[in-house]
Tab-separated table of C-alpha atoms and ligand atoms in Angstrom:
chain	number	residue	atom	x	y	z
A	790	MET	CA	0.000	0.000	0.000
A	791	HIS	CA	0.958	3.607	-0.521
A	792	VAL	CA	0.097	5.761	2.491
A	793	LEU	CA	0.355	9.509	3.137
A	794	ILE	CA	0.405	10.923	6.668
A	795	THR	CA	-0.273	14.657	7.138
A	796	GLY	CA	1.031	16.237	10.335
A	797	ALA	CA	3.747	13.588	10.286
A	798	ALA	CA	6.179	15.754	12.283
A	799	GLY	CA	3.741	15.909	15.234
A	800	GLY	CA	3.397	13.775	18.338
A	801	ILE	CA	1.118	11.031	16.978
A	802	GLY	CA	2.737	11.187	13.531
A	803	ARG	CA	6.253	10.604	14.828
A	804	VAL	CA	5.210	7.628	16.951
A	805	ALA	CA	3.169	6.093	14.112
A	806	ARG	CA	6.037	6.525	11.641
A	807	ARG	CA	8.442	4.773	13.969
A	808	GLN	CA	6.068	1.919	14.747
A	809	LEU	CA	4.897	1.422	11.138
A	810	ALA	CA	8.402	1.712	9.647
A	811	GLY	CA	8.839	-0.619	6.678
A	812	ARG	CA	5.202	-1.780	6.652
A	813	TYR	CA	4.110	0.081	3.509
A	814	ALA	CA	5.792	0.246	0.118
A	815	VAL	CA	5.527	4.041	0.292
A	816	LEU	CA	4.989	6.100	3.430
A	817	ARG	CA	4.799	9.704	2.279
A	818	VAL	CA	5.073	12.067	5.228
A	819	LEU	CA	3.786	15.624	4.980
A	820	ASP	CA	4.050	18.578	7.321
A	821	ARG	CA	4.688	22.291	7.109
A	822	VAL	CA	7.761	21.876	9.333
A	823	GLU	CA	10.866	19.707	8.967
A	824	LEU	CA	10.077	16.011	9.188
A	825	GLY	CA	13.302	14.771	10.782
A	826	PRO	CA	15.288	11.735	9.611
A	827	LEU	CA	13.351	9.593	7.121
A	828	GLY	CA	12.617	5.917	7.814
A	829	PRO	CA	12.420	3.056	5.292
A	830	GLY	CA	10.091	3.842	2.378
A	831	GLU	CA	9.458	7.379	3.643
A	832	GLU	CA	9.192	10.298	1.241
A	833	ALA	CA	9.040	13.810	2.716
A	834	VAL	CA	6.750	16.587	1.513
A	835	ILE	CA	6.847	20.046	3.064
A	836	ALA	CA	3.479	21.713	2.414
A	837	ASP	CA	0.782	23.686	4.166
A	838	LEU	CA	-2.817	22.508	4.324
A	839	ALA	CA	-3.786	25.812	2.679
A	840	ASP	CA	-2.062	24.719	-0.557
A	841	ILE	CA	-4.570	22.379	-2.195
A	842	ALA	CA	-2.455	21.931	-5.335
A	843	ALA	CA	0.479	20.744	-3.236
A	844	LEU	CA	-1.817	18.359	-1.354
A	845	GLU	CA	-3.159	16.922	-4.608
A	846	GLN	CA	0.375	16.450	-5.893
A	847	ALA	CA	1.415	14.782	-2.623
A	848	MET	CA	-1.502	12.357	-2.983
A	849	ALA	CA	-0.532	11.081	-6.441
A	850	GLY	CA	-0.519	7.263	-6.327
A	851	ILE	CA	-1.657	7.182	-2.687
A	852	ASP	CA	-4.185	4.563	-1.487
A	853	CYS	CA	-4.861	5.971	1.980
A	854	VAL	CA	-4.374	9.378	3.605
A	855	VAL	CA	-4.045	9.587	7.387
A	856	HIS	CA	-4.940	13.197	8.171
A	857	LEU	CA	-3.364	14.264	11.455
A	858	ALA	CA	-2.255	17.824	10.612
A	859	GLY	CA	-3.850	20.831	12.206
A	860	VAL	CA	-4.251	22.768	15.423
A	861	ALA	CA	-4.279	19.902	17.923
A	862	ALA	CA	-5.814	21.677	20.930
A	863	GLU	CA	-7.746	24.827	21.792
A	864	PRO	CA	-5.150	27.607	21.728
A	865	GLU	CA	-5.329	29.732	24.849
A	866	SER	CA	-6.711	32.776	23.131
A	867	ASN	CA	-7.854	33.949	19.732
A	868	ALA	CA	-8.534	30.357	18.739
A	869	TRP	CA	-11.026	30.845	15.937
A	870	PRO	CA	-8.858	32.146	13.059
A	871	GLN	CA	-6.223	29.415	13.514
A	872	VAL	CA	-8.754	26.645	13.975
A	873	LEU	CA	-10.826	27.809	11.002
A	874	ALA	CA	-7.826	27.951	8.661
A	875	ALA	CA	-6.009	24.747	9.622
A	876	ASN	CA	-8.762	22.447	10.837
A	877	ILE	CA	-11.795	23.410	8.776
A	878	ALA	CA	-10.476	24.917	5.515
A	879	GLY	CA	-7.383	22.674	5.717
A	880	THR	CA	-9.432	19.513	6.243
A	881	HIS	CA	-11.687	20.470	3.341
A	882	ASN	CA	-8.558	20.761	1.200
A	883	VAL	CA	-7.401	17.300	2.282
A	884	PHE	CA	-10.715	15.640	1.349
A	885	GLU	CA	-11.004	17.549	-1.918
A	886	ALA	CA	-7.401	16.785	-2.903
A	887	ALA	CA	-8.017	13.115	-2.032
A	888	ARG	CA	-11.057	13.056	-4.307
A	889	ARG	CA	-9.187	14.694	-7.169
A	890	ALA	CA	-6.188	12.367	-6.763
A	891	GLY	CA	-8.348	9.214	-6.665
A	892	VAL	CA	-7.368	8.238	-3.112
A	893	ARG	CA	-9.433	5.291	-1.831
A	894	ARG	CA	-9.552	6.023	1.920
A	895	VAL	CA	-9.043	8.936	4.316
A	896	VAL	CA	-8.519	8.363	8.038
A	897	PHE	CA	-9.374	11.604	9.832
A	898	ALA	CA	-8.003	12.432	13.297
A	899	SER	CA	-11.127	13.743	14.991
A	900	SER	CA	-11.365	14.217	18.744
A	901	HIS	CA	-13.643	13.355	21.632
A	902	HIS	CA	-13.961	17.146	22.029
A	903	ALA	CA	-16.479	16.899	19.161
A	904	VAL	CA	-18.803	15.343	21.757
A	905	GLY	CA	-17.250	16.863	24.886
A	906	TYR	CA	-20.418	18.350	26.376
A	907	HIS	CA	-22.118	14.996	26.763
A	908	ARG	CA	-22.281	13.907	30.391
A	909	ARG	CA	-19.961	11.215	31.608
A	910	SER	CA	-22.938	9.363	33.092
A	911	GLN	CA	-23.822	8.541	29.478
A	912	ILE	CA	-21.790	5.964	27.526
A	913	LEU	CA	-21.199	7.298	24.009
A	914	THR	CA	-21.072	5.347	20.764
A	915	GLY	CA	-19.970	6.651	17.392
A	916	ALA	CA	-23.598	7.685	16.844
A	917	ALA	CA	-23.555	10.330	19.618
A	918	VAL	CA	-24.763	13.671	18.279
A	919	PRO	CA	-22.206	16.492	18.172
A	920	ARG	CA	-21.790	18.473	21.391
A	921	PRO	CA	-18.500	20.295	20.854
A	922	ASP	CA	-16.855	21.819	23.918
A	923	SER	CA	-14.604	24.365	22.150
A	924	TYR	CA	-13.867	25.931	18.764
A	925	TYR	CA	-11.429	23.030	18.387
A	926	GLY	CA	-14.317	20.622	19.007
A	927	VAL	CA	-16.419	22.497	16.431
A	928	SER	CA	-13.627	22.027	13.893
A	929	LYS	CA	-13.621	18.270	14.520
A	930	VAL	CA	-17.404	18.142	14.029
A	931	ALA	CA	-16.846	19.957	10.718
A	932	GLY	CA	-14.085	17.513	9.755
A	933	GLU	CA	-16.342	14.545	10.489
A	934	ALA	CA	-19.105	16.173	8.429
A	935	LEU	CA	-16.707	16.689	5.525
A	936	GLY	CA	-15.731	13.025	5.769
A	937	ARG	CA	-19.360	11.971	5.690
A	938	LEU	CA	-20.033	14.234	2.684
A	939	TYR	CA	-17.069	12.898	0.709
A	940	ALA	CA	-18.086	9.314	1.552
A	941	ASP	CA	-21.745	9.752	0.580
A	942	LYS	CA	-21.284	12.028	-2.424
A	943	PHE	CA	-18.005	10.809	-3.904
A	944	GLY	CA	-17.659	7.265	-2.556
A	945	LEU	CA	-14.495	7.912	-0.573
A	946	SER	CA	-13.987	5.369	2.228
A	947	VAL	CA	-13.640	7.390	5.454
A	948	VAL	CA	-12.787	6.617	9.077
A	949	SER	CA	-13.190	9.366	11.689
A	950	LEU	CA	-11.260	8.590	14.859
A	951	ARG	CA	-12.468	10.462	17.938
A	952	ILE	CA	-9.144	10.297	19.711
A	953	GLY	CA	-9.199	10.487	23.499
A	954	VAL	CA	-5.954	11.529	25.164
A	955	PHE	CA	-2.731	10.289	23.523
A	956	ARG	CA	0.057	10.321	26.115
A	957	PRO	CA	2.823	7.951	27.230
A	958	ARG	CA	0.716	7.397	30.364
A	959	PRO	CA	-2.521	8.774	31.903
A	960	LEU	CA	-2.009	11.912	33.978
A	961	ASP	CA	-5.337	12.612	35.697
A	962	ILE	CA	-8.504	10.865	36.753
A	963	ARG	CA	-10.346	11.537	33.484
A	964	HIS	CA	-7.488	9.990	31.558
A	965	LEU	CA	-8.271	6.692	33.295
A	966	SER	CA	-11.327	6.630	31.014
A	967	VAL	CA	-10.110	8.275	27.818
A	968	TRP	CA	-6.391	7.457	27.527
A	969	VAL	CA	-4.916	5.896	24.389
A	970	SER	CA	-1.385	4.538	24.611
A	971	PRO	CA	1.122	5.150	21.824
A	972	ARG	CA	1.137	1.506	20.696
A	973	ASP	CA	-2.674	1.238	20.737
A	974	MET	CA	-2.953	4.503	18.775
A	975	THR	CA	-0.627	3.183	16.081
A	976	GLU	CA	-2.529	-0.105	15.983
A	977	LEU	CA	-5.817	1.792	15.549
A	978	LEU	CA	-4.305	3.744	12.669
A	979	ARG	CA	-3.000	0.514	11.113
A	980	CYS	CA	-6.452	-1.110	11.401
A	981	SER	CA	-8.092	1.998	9.918
A	982	ILE	CA	-5.677	2.018	6.989
A	983	GLU	CA	-5.919	-1.705	6.279
A	984	ALA	CA	-9.530	-2.652	7.118
A	985	PRO	CA	-11.254	-4.019	4.018
A	986	GLN	CA	-14.126	-2.189	2.370
A	987	LEU	CA	-15.989	0.322	4.479
A	988	HIS	CA	-18.059	3.390	3.700
A	989	TYR	CA	-17.983	5.651	6.763
A	990	VAL	CA	-17.027	4.683	10.311
A	991	VAL	CA	-16.692	6.692	13.527
A	992	ALA	CA	-14.542	5.028	16.200
A	993	TYR	CA	-12.953	6.187	19.440
A	994	GLY	CA	-9.209	6.336	19.943
A	995	MET	CA	-8.801	4.726	23.329
A	996	SER	CA	-7.011	1.843	25.008
A	997	ALA	CA	-8.766	-1.087	26.729
A	998	ASN	CA	-9.575	1.093	29.749
A	999	THR	CA	-11.517	-0.496	32.598
A	1000	ARG	CA	-13.213	2.874	33.227
A	1001	ALA	CA	-14.139	3.450	29.557
A	1002	ILE	CA	-17.047	5.822	28.926
A	1003	TRP	CA	-17.193	5.040	25.215
A	1004	ASP	CA	-18.668	1.956	23.575
A	1005	ASN	CA	-16.083	1.304	20.906
A	1006	ARG	CA	-17.837	-1.428	18.903
A	1007	GLU	CA	-17.059	0.310	15.616
A	1008	ALA	CA	-13.330	0.110	16.343
A	1009	SER	CA	-13.746	-3.651	16.868
A	1010	VAL	CA	-15.270	-3.865	13.410
A	1011	LEU	CA	-12.044	-2.328	12.087
A	1012	GLY	CA	-10.179	-5.220	13.751
A	1013	TYR	CA	-8.789	-3.072	16.584
A	1014	ARG	CA	-7.860	-5.008	19.738
A	1015	PRO	CA	-6.219	-2.619	22.220
A	1016	VAL	CA	-3.742	-4.097	24.685
A	1017	ASP	CA	-3.060	-1.297	27.192
A	1018	ASN	CA	-5.285	-0.253	30.103
A	1019	ALA	CA	-5.096	3.050	31.996
A	1020	GLU	CA	-6.119	1.149	35.117
A	1021	ASP	CA	-2.533	-0.075	35.445
A	1022	TYR	CA	-1.688	3.497	36.529
A	1023	ALA	CA	-4.789	4.100	38.679
A	1024	ALA	CA	-3.392	3.353	42.138
A	1025	GLU	CA	-0.409	5.626	41.614
A	1026	LEU	CA	-2.542	8.388	40.110
A	1027	LEU	CA	-5.262	8.292	42.735
A	1028	ALA	CA	-2.677	8.327	45.520
A	1029	ASP	CA	-1.908	11.878	44.354
A	1030	GLY	CA	-5.600	12.755	44.614
A	1031	ALA	CA	-5.700	13.342	40.814
A	1032	PRO	CA	-7.613	16.600	41.288
A	1033	GLU	CA	-10.038	17.773	38.624
A	1034	LEU	CA	-11.766	21.148	38.163
A	1035	GLU	CA	-15.329	21.096	39.520
A	1036	GLY	CA	-16.792	22.333	36.231
A	1037	ALA	CA	-14.902	19.642	34.321
A	1038	LYS	CA	-16.180	16.666	36.259
A	1039	PRO	CA	-19.587	16.073	34.641
A	1040	PHE	CA	-18.453	16.109	31.033
A	1041	HIS	CA	-16.617	13.885	28.564
A	1042	GLY	CA	-14.518	16.854	27.449
A	1043	GLY	CA	-13.168	17.583	30.947
A	1044	TRP	CA	-11.475	20.918	31.448
A	1045	TYR	CA	-12.350	22.083	27.922
A	1046	CYS	CA	-15.878	22.452	29.348
A	1047	ALA	CA	-14.723	24.297	32.425
A	1048	TRP	CA	-12.625	27.158	31.153
A	1049	ASP	CA	-13.301	30.435	29.400
A	1050	LEU	CA	-16.811	30.590	30.835
A	1051	GLY	CA	-16.867	34.351	31.203
A	1052	ASP	CA	-20.100	35.441	32.831
A	1053	HIS	CA	-22.142	32.755	31.198
A	1054	GLY	CA	-21.603	29.860	33.550
A	1055	LEU	CA	-21.982	26.277	32.430
A	1056	PHE	CA	-24.577	25.242	29.924
A	1057	ILE	CA	-26.370	22.426	31.653
A	1058	ASP	CA	-29.244	20.511	30.177
B	1455	NAD	N1	-2.676	14.159	20.932
B	1455	NAD	C1	-3.898	13.934	21.379
B	1455	NAD	O1	-4.125	13.576	22.556
B	1455	NAD	C2	-5.077	14.103	20.435
B	1455	NAD	C3	-6.378	13.915	20.931
B	1455	NAD	C4	-7.466	14.068	20.066
B	1455	NAD	C5	-7.249	14.384	18.733
B	1455	NAD	N2	-5.973	14.577	18.277
B	1455	NAD	C6	-5.801	14.969	16.876
B	1455	NAD	O2	-4.792	14.154	16.279
B	1455	NAD	C7	-4.025	14.934	15.351
B	1455	NAD	C8	-2.534	14.816	15.668
B	1455	NAD	O3	-2.324	15.221	17.005
B	1455	NAD	P1	-0.845	15.452	17.574
B	1455	NAD	O4	-0.933	15.331	19.042
B	1455	NAD	O5	0.126	14.638	16.815
B	1455	NAD	O6	-0.657	16.997	17.194
B	1455	NAD	P2	0.704	17.828	17.000
B	1455	NAD	O7	0.387	19.249	17.293
B	1455	NAD	O8	1.817	17.183	17.747
B	1455	NAD	O9	0.978	17.654	15.437
B	1455	NAD	C9	0.230	18.332	14.474
B	1455	NAD	C10	1.128	18.532	13.262
B	1455	NAD	O10	0.361	19.212	12.256
B	1455	NAD	C11	1.228	20.137	11.617
B	1455	NAD	N3	0.405	21.212	11.075
B	1455	NAD	C12	-0.362	22.107	11.756
B	1455	NAD	N4	-0.940	22.970	10.911
B	1455	NAD	C13	-0.536	22.620	9.658
B	1455	NAD	C14	-0.785	23.144	8.367
B	1455	NAD	N5	-1.566	24.226	8.202
B	1455	NAD	N6	-0.224	22.539	7.321
B	1455	NAD	C15	0.585	21.451	7.478
B	1455	NAD	N7	0.876	20.914	8.678
B	1455	NAD	C16	0.328	21.504	9.752
B	1455	NAD	C17	2.137	20.640	12.721
B	1455	NAD	O11	3.356	21.181	12.175
B	1455	NAD	C18	2.373	19.383	13.542
B	1455	NAD	O12	3.540	18.688	13.151
B	1455	NAD	C19	-4.575	16.351	15.432
B	1455	NAD	O13	-5.486	16.563	14.370
B	1455	NAD	C20	-5.304	16.394	16.754
B	1455	NAD	O14	-6.359	17.326	16.754
B	1455	NAD	C21	-4.883	14.449	19.097
């Protein structure tokens, strides 16, 4: 297979490149910053998501695009212009370039912040309606919608991965539910790239966490069998008290729901 990863210089991209090294005949790696030393079969492309012609060129001969590039969190202030350009316009450019280049599948790095305002008392599946907790979350809802459009209208095969929290280890109490380990994240990407025929799938990016608050049956359909469990870190974490902001506690999105409230308070249904 010939695979292109956007955002390949970032945290998830670097780990995935290392762990997938040599697996694909071509692993084209794209970012707007330097990509570091190239692994076996890697071809580097420096391009910005704003440059649709460069994206189309980078996708020549590619079977699957893994789209990781973008603003990967809510910036502390003035978030909208950056999020709009990179995550919404940029993701449109990725899907449109994929269509023009005849790419078969796009794997889109969405986020659980697309559904962050759902209450933790509710277990979410991939069918949960959007409840974004930030402009960043709004951009992931838009990215998922673009994926759905390009699947339904143009027949692109699309996987949207609502990634939880990708870290070497869980760092707070919420992470015990939503953590995804580096090796499980790479395995989920591999399954999403290689799963046979599918139209449009939404799955969660999480490890086999005992305290899971997501029903990840759609990831199982992709063949994903996570091996790590945040619970292995629970005793150590809880010994510290693992404090959490009061306003963060009820919601899947955690502290994204609890900051920048101004005078408006929490929106509670
Ligand atoms: N890390 C997590 O816990 C997590 C959780 C949920 C979702 N995600 C999503 O997964 C993806 C990857 O996350 P990450 O942690 O590796 O992020 P990261 O910030 O480490 O990497 C993102 C990469 O995208 C590149 N990029 C940004 N804007 C670009 C542009 N306009 N053109 C080209 N390249 C651009 C950056 O240079 C960077 O290398 C993101 O889309 C993020 O929203 C990550």
